[in-house]
PDB file of N, CA and C in Angstrom:
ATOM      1  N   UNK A   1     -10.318  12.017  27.221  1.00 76.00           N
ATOM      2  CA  UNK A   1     -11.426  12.898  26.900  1.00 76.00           C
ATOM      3  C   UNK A   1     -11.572  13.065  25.391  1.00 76.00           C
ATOM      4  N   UNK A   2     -12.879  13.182  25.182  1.00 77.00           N
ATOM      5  CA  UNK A   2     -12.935  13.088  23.897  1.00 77.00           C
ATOM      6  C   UNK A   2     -13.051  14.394  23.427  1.00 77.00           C
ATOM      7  N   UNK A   3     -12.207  15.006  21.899  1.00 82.00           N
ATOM      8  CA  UNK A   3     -12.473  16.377  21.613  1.00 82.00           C
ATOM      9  C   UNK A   3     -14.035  17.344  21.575  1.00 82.00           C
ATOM     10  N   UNK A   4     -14.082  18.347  21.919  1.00 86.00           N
ATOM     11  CA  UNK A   4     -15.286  18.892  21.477  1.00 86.00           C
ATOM     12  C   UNK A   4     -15.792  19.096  20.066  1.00 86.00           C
ATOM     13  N   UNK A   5     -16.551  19.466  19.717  1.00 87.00           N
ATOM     14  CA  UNK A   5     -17.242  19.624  18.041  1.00 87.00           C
ATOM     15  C   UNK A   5     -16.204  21.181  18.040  1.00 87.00           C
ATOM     16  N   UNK A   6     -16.620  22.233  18.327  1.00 91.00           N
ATOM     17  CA  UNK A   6     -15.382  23.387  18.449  1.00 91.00           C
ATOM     18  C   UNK A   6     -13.740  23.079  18.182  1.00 91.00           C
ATOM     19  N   UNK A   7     -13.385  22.036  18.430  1.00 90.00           N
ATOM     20  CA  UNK A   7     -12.216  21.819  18.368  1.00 90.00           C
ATOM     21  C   UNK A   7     -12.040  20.954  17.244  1.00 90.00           C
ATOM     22  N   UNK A   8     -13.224  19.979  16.963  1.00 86.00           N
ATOM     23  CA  UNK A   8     -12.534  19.127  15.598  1.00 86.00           C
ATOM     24  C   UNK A   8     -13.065  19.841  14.316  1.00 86.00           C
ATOM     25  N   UNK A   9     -14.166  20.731  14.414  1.00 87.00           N
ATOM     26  CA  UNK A   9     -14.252  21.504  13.176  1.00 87.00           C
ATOM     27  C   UNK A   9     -12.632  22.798  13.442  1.00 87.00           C
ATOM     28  N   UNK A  10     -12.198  23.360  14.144  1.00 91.00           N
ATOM     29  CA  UNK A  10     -11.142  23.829  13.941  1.00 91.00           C
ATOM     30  C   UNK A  10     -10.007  22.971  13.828  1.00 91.00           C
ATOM     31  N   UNK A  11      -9.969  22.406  13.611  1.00 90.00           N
ATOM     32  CA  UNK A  11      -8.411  21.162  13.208  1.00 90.00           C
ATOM     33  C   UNK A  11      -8.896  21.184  11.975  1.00 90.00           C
ATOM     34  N   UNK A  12     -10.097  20.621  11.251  1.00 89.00           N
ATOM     35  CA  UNK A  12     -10.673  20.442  10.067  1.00 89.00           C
ATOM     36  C   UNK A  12     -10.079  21.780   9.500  1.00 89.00           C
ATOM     37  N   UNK A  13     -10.626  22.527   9.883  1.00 90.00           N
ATOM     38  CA  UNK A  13      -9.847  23.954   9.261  1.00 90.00           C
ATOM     39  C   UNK A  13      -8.346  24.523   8.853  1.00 90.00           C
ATOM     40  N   UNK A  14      -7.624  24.079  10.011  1.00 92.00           N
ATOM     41  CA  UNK A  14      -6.572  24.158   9.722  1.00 92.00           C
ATOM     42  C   UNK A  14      -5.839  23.489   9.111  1.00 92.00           C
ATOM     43  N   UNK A  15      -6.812  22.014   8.947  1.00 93.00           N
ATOM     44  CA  UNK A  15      -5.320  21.088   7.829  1.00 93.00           C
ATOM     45  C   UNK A  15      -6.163  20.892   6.702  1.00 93.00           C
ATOM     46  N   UNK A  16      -7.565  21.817   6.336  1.00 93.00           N
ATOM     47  CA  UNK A  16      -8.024  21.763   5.202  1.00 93.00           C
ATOM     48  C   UNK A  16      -8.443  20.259   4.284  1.00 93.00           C
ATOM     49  N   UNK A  17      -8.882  19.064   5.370  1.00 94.00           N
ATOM     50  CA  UNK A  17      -9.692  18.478   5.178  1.00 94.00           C
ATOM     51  C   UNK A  17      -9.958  17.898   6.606  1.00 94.00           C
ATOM     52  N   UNK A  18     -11.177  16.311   6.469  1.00 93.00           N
ATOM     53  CA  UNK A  18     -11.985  16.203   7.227  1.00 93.00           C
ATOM     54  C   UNK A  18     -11.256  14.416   7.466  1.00 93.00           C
ATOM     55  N   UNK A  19     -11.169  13.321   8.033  1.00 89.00           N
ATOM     56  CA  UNK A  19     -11.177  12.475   7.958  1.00 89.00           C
ATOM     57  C   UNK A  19     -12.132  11.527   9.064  1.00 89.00           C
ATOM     58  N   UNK A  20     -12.572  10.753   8.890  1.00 87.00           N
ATOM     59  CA  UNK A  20     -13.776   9.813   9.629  1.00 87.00           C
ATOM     60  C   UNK A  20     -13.980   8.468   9.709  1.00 87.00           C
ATOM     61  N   UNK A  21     -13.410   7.447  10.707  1.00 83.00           N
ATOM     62  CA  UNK A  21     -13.595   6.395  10.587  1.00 83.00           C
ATOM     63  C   UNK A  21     -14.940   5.777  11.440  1.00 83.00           C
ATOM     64  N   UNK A  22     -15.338   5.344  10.727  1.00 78.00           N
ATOM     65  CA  UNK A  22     -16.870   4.324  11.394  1.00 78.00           C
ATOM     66  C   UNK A  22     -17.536   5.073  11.580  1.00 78.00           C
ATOM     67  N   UNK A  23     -17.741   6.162  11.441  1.00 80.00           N
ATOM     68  CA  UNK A  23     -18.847   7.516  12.044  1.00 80.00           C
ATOM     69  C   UNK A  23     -19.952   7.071  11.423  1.00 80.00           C
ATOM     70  N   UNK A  24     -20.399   7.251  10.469  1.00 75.00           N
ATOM     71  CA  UNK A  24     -21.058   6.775   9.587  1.00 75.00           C
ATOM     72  C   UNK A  24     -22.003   5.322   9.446  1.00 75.00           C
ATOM     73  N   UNK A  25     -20.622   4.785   9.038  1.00 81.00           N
ATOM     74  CA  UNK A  25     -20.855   3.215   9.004  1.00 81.00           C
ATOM     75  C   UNK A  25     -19.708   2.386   9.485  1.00 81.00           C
ATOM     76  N   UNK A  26     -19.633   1.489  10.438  1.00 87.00           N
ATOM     77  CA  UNK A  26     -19.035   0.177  11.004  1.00 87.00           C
ATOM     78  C   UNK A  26     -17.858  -0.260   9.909  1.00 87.00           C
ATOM     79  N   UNK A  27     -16.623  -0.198   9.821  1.00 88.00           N
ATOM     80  CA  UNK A  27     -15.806  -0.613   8.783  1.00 88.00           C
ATOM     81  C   UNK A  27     -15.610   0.217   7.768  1.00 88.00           C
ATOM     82  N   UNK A  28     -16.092   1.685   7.651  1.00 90.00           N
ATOM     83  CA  UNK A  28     -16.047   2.665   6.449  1.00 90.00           C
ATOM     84  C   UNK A  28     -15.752   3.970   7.224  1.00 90.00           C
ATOM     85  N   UNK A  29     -14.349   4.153   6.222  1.00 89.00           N
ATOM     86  CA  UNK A  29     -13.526   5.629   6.452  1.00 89.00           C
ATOM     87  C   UNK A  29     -13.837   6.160   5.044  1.00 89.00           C
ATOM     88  N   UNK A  30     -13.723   7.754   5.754  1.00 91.00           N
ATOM     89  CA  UNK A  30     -13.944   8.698   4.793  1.00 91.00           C
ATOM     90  C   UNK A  30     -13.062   9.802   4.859  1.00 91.00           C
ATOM     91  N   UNK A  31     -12.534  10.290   4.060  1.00 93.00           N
ATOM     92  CA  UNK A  31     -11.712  11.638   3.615  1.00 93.00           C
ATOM     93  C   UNK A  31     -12.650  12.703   3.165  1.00 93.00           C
ATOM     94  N   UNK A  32     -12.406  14.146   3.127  1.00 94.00           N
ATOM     95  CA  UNK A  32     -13.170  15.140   2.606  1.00 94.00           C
ATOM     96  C   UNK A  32     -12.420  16.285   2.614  1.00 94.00           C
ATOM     97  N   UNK A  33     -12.896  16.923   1.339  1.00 96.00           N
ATOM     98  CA  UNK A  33     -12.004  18.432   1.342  1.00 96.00           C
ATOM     99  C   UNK A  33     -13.056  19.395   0.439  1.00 96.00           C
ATOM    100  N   UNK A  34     -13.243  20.409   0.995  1.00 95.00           N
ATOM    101  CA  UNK A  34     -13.965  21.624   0.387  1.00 95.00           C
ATOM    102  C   UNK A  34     -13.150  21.973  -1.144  1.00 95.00           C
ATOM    103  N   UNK A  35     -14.367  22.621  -1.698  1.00 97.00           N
ATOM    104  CA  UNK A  35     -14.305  23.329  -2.846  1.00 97.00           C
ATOM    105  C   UNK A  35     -14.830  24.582  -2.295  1.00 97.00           C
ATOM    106  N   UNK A  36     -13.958  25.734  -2.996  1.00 96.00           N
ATOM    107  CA  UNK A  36     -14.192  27.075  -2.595  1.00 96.00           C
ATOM    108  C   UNK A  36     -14.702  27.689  -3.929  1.00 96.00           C
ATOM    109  N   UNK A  37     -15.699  28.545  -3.743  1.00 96.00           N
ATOM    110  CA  UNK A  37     -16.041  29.241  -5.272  1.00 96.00           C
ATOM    111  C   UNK A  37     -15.653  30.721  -5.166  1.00 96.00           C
ATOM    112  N   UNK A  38     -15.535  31.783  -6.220  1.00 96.00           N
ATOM    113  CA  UNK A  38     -14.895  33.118  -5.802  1.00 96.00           C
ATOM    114  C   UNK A  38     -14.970  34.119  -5.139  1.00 96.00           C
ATOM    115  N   UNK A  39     -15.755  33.664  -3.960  1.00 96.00           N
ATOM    116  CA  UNK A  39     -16.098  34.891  -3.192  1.00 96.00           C
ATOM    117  C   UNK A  39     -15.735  33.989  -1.785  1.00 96.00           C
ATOM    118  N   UNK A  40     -14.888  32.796  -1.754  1.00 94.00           N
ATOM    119  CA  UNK A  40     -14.218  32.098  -0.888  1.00 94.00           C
ATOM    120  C   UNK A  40     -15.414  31.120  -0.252  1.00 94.00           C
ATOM    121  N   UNK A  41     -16.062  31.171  -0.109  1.00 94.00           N
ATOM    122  CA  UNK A  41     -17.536  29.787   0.206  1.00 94.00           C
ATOM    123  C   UNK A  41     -17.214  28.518  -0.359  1.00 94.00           C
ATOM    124  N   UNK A  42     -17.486  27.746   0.475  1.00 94.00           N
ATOM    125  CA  UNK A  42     -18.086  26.360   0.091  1.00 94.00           C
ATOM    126  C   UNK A  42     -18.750  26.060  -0.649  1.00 94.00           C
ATOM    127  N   UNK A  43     -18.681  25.682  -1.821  1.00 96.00           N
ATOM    128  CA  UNK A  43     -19.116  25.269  -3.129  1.00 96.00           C
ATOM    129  C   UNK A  43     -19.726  23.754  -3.185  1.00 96.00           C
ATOM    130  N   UNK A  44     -18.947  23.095  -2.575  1.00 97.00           N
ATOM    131  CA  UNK A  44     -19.207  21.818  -2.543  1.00 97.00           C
ATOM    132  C   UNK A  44     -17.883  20.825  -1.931  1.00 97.00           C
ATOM    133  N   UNK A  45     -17.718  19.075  -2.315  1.00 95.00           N
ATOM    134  CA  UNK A  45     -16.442  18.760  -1.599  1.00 95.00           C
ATOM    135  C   UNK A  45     -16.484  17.627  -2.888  1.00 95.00           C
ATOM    136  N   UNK A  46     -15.325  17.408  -2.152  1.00 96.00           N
ATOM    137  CA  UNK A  46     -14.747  15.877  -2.666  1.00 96.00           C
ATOM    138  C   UNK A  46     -14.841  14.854  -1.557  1.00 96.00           C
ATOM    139  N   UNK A  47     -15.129  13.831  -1.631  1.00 93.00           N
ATOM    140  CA  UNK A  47     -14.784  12.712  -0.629  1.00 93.00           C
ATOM    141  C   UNK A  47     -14.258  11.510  -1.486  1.00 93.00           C
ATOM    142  N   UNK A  48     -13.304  10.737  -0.837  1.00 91.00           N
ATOM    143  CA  UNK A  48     -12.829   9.646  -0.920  1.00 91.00           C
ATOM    144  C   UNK A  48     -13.367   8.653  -0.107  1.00 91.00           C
ATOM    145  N   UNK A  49     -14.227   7.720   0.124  1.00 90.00           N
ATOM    146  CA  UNK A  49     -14.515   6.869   0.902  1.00 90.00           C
ATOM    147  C   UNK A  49     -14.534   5.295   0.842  1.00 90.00           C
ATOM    148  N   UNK A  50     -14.182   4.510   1.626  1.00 90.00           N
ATOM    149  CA  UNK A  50     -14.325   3.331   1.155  1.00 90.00           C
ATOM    150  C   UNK A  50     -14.096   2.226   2.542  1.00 90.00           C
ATOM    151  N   UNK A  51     -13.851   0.634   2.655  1.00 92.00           N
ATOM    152  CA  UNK A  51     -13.535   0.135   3.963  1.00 92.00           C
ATOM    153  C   UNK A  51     -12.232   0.375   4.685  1.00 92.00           C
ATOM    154  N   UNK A  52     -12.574   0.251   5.539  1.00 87.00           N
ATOM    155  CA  UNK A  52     -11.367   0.389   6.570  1.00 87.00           C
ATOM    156  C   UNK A  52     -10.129  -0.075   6.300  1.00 87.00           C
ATOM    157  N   UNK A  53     -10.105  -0.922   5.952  1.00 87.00           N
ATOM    158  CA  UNK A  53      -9.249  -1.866   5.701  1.00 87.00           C
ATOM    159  C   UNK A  53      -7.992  -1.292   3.959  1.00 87.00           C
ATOM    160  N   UNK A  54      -9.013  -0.513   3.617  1.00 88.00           N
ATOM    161  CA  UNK A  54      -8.448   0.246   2.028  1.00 88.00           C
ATOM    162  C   UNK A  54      -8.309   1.290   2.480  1.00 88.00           C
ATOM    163  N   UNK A  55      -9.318   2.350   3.127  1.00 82.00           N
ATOM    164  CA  UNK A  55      -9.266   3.885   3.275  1.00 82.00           C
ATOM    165  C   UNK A  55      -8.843   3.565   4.805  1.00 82.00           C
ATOM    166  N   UNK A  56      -8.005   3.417   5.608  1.00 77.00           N
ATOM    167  CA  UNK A  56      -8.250   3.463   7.192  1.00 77.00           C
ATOM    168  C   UNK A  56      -6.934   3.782   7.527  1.00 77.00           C
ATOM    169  N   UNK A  57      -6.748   4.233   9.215  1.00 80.00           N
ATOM    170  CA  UNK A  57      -5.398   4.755   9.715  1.00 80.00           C
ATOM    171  C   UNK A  57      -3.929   3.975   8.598  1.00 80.00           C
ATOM    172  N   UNK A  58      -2.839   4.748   8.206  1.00 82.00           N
ATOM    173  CA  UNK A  58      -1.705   4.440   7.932  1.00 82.00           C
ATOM    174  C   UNK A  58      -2.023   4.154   6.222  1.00 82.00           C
ATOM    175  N   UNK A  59      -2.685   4.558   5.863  1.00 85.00           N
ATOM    176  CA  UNK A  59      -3.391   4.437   4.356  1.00 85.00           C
ATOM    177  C   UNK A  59      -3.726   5.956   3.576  1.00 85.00           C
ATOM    178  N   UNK A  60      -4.810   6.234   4.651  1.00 83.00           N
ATOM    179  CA  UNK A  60      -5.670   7.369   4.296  1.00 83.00           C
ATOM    180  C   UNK A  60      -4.313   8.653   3.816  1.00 83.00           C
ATOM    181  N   UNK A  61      -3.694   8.568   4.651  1.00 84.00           N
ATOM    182  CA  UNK A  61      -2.826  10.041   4.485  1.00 84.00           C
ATOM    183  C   UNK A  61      -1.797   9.779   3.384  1.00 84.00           C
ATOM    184  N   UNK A  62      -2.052   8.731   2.820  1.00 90.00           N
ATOM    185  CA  UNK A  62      -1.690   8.559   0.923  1.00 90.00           C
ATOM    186  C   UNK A  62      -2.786   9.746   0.128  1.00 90.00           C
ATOM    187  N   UNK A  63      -3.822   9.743   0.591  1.00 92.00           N
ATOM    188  CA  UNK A  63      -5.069   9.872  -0.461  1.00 92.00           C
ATOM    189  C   UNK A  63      -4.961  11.462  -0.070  1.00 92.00           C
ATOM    190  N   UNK A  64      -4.319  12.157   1.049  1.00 92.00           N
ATOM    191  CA  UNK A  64      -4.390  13.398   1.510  1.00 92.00           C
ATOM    192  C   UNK A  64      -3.894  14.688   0.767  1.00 92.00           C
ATOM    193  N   UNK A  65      -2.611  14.249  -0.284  1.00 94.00           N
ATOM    194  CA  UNK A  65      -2.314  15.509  -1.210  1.00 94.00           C
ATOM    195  C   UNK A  65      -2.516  15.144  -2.271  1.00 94.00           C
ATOM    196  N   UNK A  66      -3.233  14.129  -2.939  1.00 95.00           N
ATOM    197  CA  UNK A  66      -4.104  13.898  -4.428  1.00 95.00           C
ATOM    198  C   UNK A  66      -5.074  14.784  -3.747  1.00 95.00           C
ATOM    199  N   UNK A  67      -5.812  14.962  -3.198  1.00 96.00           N
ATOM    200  CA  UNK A  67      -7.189  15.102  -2.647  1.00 96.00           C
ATOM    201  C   UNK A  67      -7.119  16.824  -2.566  1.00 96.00           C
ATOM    202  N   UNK A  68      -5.955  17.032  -1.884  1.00 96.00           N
ATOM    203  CA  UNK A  68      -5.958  18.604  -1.457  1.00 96.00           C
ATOM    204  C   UNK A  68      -5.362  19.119  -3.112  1.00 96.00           C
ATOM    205  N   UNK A  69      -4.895  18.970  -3.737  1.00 96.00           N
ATOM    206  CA  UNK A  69      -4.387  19.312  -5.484  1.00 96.00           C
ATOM    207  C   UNK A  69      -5.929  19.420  -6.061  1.00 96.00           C
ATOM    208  N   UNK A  70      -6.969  18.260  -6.393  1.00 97.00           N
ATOM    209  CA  UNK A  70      -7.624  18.208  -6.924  1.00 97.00           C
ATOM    210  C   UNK A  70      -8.261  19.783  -6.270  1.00 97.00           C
ATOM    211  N   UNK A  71      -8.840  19.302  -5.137  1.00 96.00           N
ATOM    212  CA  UNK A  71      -9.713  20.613  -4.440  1.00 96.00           C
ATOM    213  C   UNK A  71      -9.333  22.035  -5.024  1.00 96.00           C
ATOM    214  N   UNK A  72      -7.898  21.936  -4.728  1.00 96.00           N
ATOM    215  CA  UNK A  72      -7.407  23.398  -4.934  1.00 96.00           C
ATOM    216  C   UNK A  72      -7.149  24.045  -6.427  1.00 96.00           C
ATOM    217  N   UNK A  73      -7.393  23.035  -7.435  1.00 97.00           N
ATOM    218  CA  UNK A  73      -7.463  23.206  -8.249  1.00 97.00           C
ATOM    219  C   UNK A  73      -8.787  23.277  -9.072  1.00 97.00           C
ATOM    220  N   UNK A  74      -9.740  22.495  -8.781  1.00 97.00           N
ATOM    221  CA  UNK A  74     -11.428  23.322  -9.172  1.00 97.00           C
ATOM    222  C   UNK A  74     -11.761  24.395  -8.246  1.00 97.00           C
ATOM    223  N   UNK A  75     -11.215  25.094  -7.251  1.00 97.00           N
ATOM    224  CA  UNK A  75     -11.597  25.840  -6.713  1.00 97.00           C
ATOM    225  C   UNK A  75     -10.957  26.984  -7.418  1.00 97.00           C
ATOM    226  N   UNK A  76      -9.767  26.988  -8.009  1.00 96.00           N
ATOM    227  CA  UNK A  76      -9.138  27.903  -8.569  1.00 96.00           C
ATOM    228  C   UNK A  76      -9.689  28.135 -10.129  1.00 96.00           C
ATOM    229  N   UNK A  77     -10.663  27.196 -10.204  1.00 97.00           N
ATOM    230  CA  UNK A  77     -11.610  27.006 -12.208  1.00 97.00           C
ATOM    231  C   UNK A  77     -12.373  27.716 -11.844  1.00 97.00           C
ATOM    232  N   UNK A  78     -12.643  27.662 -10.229  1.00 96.00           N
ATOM    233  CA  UNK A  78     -14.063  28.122  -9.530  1.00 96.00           C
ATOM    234  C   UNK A  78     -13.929  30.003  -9.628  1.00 96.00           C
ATOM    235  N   UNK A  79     -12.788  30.114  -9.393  1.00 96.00           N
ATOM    236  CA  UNK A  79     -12.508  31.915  -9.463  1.00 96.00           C
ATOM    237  C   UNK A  79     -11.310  32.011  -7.993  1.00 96.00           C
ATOM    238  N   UNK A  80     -11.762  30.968  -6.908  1.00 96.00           N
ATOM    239  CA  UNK A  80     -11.481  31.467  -5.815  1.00 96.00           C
ATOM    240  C   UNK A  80      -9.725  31.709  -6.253  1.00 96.00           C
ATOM    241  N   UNK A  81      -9.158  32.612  -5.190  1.00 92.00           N
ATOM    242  CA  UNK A  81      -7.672  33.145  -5.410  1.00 92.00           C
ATOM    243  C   UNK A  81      -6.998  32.404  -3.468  1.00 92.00           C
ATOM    244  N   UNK A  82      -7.743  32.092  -2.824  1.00 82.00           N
ATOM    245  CA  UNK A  82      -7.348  32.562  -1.155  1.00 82.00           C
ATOM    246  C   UNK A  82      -7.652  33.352  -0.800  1.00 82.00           C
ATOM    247  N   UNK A  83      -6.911  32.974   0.597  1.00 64.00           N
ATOM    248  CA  UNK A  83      -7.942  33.716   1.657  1.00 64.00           C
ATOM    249  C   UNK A  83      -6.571  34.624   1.867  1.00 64.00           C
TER     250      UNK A  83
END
């Protein structure tokens, strides 16, 4: 069975980014992580994207704590403190 939308935006949540293979496009994975501005909102993101074969399973979760540092760190230029 395949997850519900309810359930993969809450996973998204809890490990504080997004990852996506072929959704999009045929052979192209994507990474994503929010920027928070100081009143804790979505500001904007980062994505990493590229082919499968570079960004794809057993790869991607290299690119996962560069990605979450950067975020958490313009979000913190941004004002935000946490939740």
């Amino acid at each position: 069975d395949l997850p519900t939308l309810v359930q993969c935006l809450a996973q998204v949540r809890s490990q504080g980014y997004a990852i996506v293979h072929g959704e999009y496009e045929e052979g192209f994975s994507e990474i994503a992580a929010p920027i928070f501005d100081h009143q804790g909102q979505v500001a904007a993101t980062i994505a990493i994207s590229g082919p499968t074969f570079r960004v794809g399973p057993g790869r991607i979760e290299s690119f996962v704590e560069p990605l979450l540092e950067t975020t958490f760190t313009i979000s913190g230029q941004l004002g935000y403190r946490g939740m």
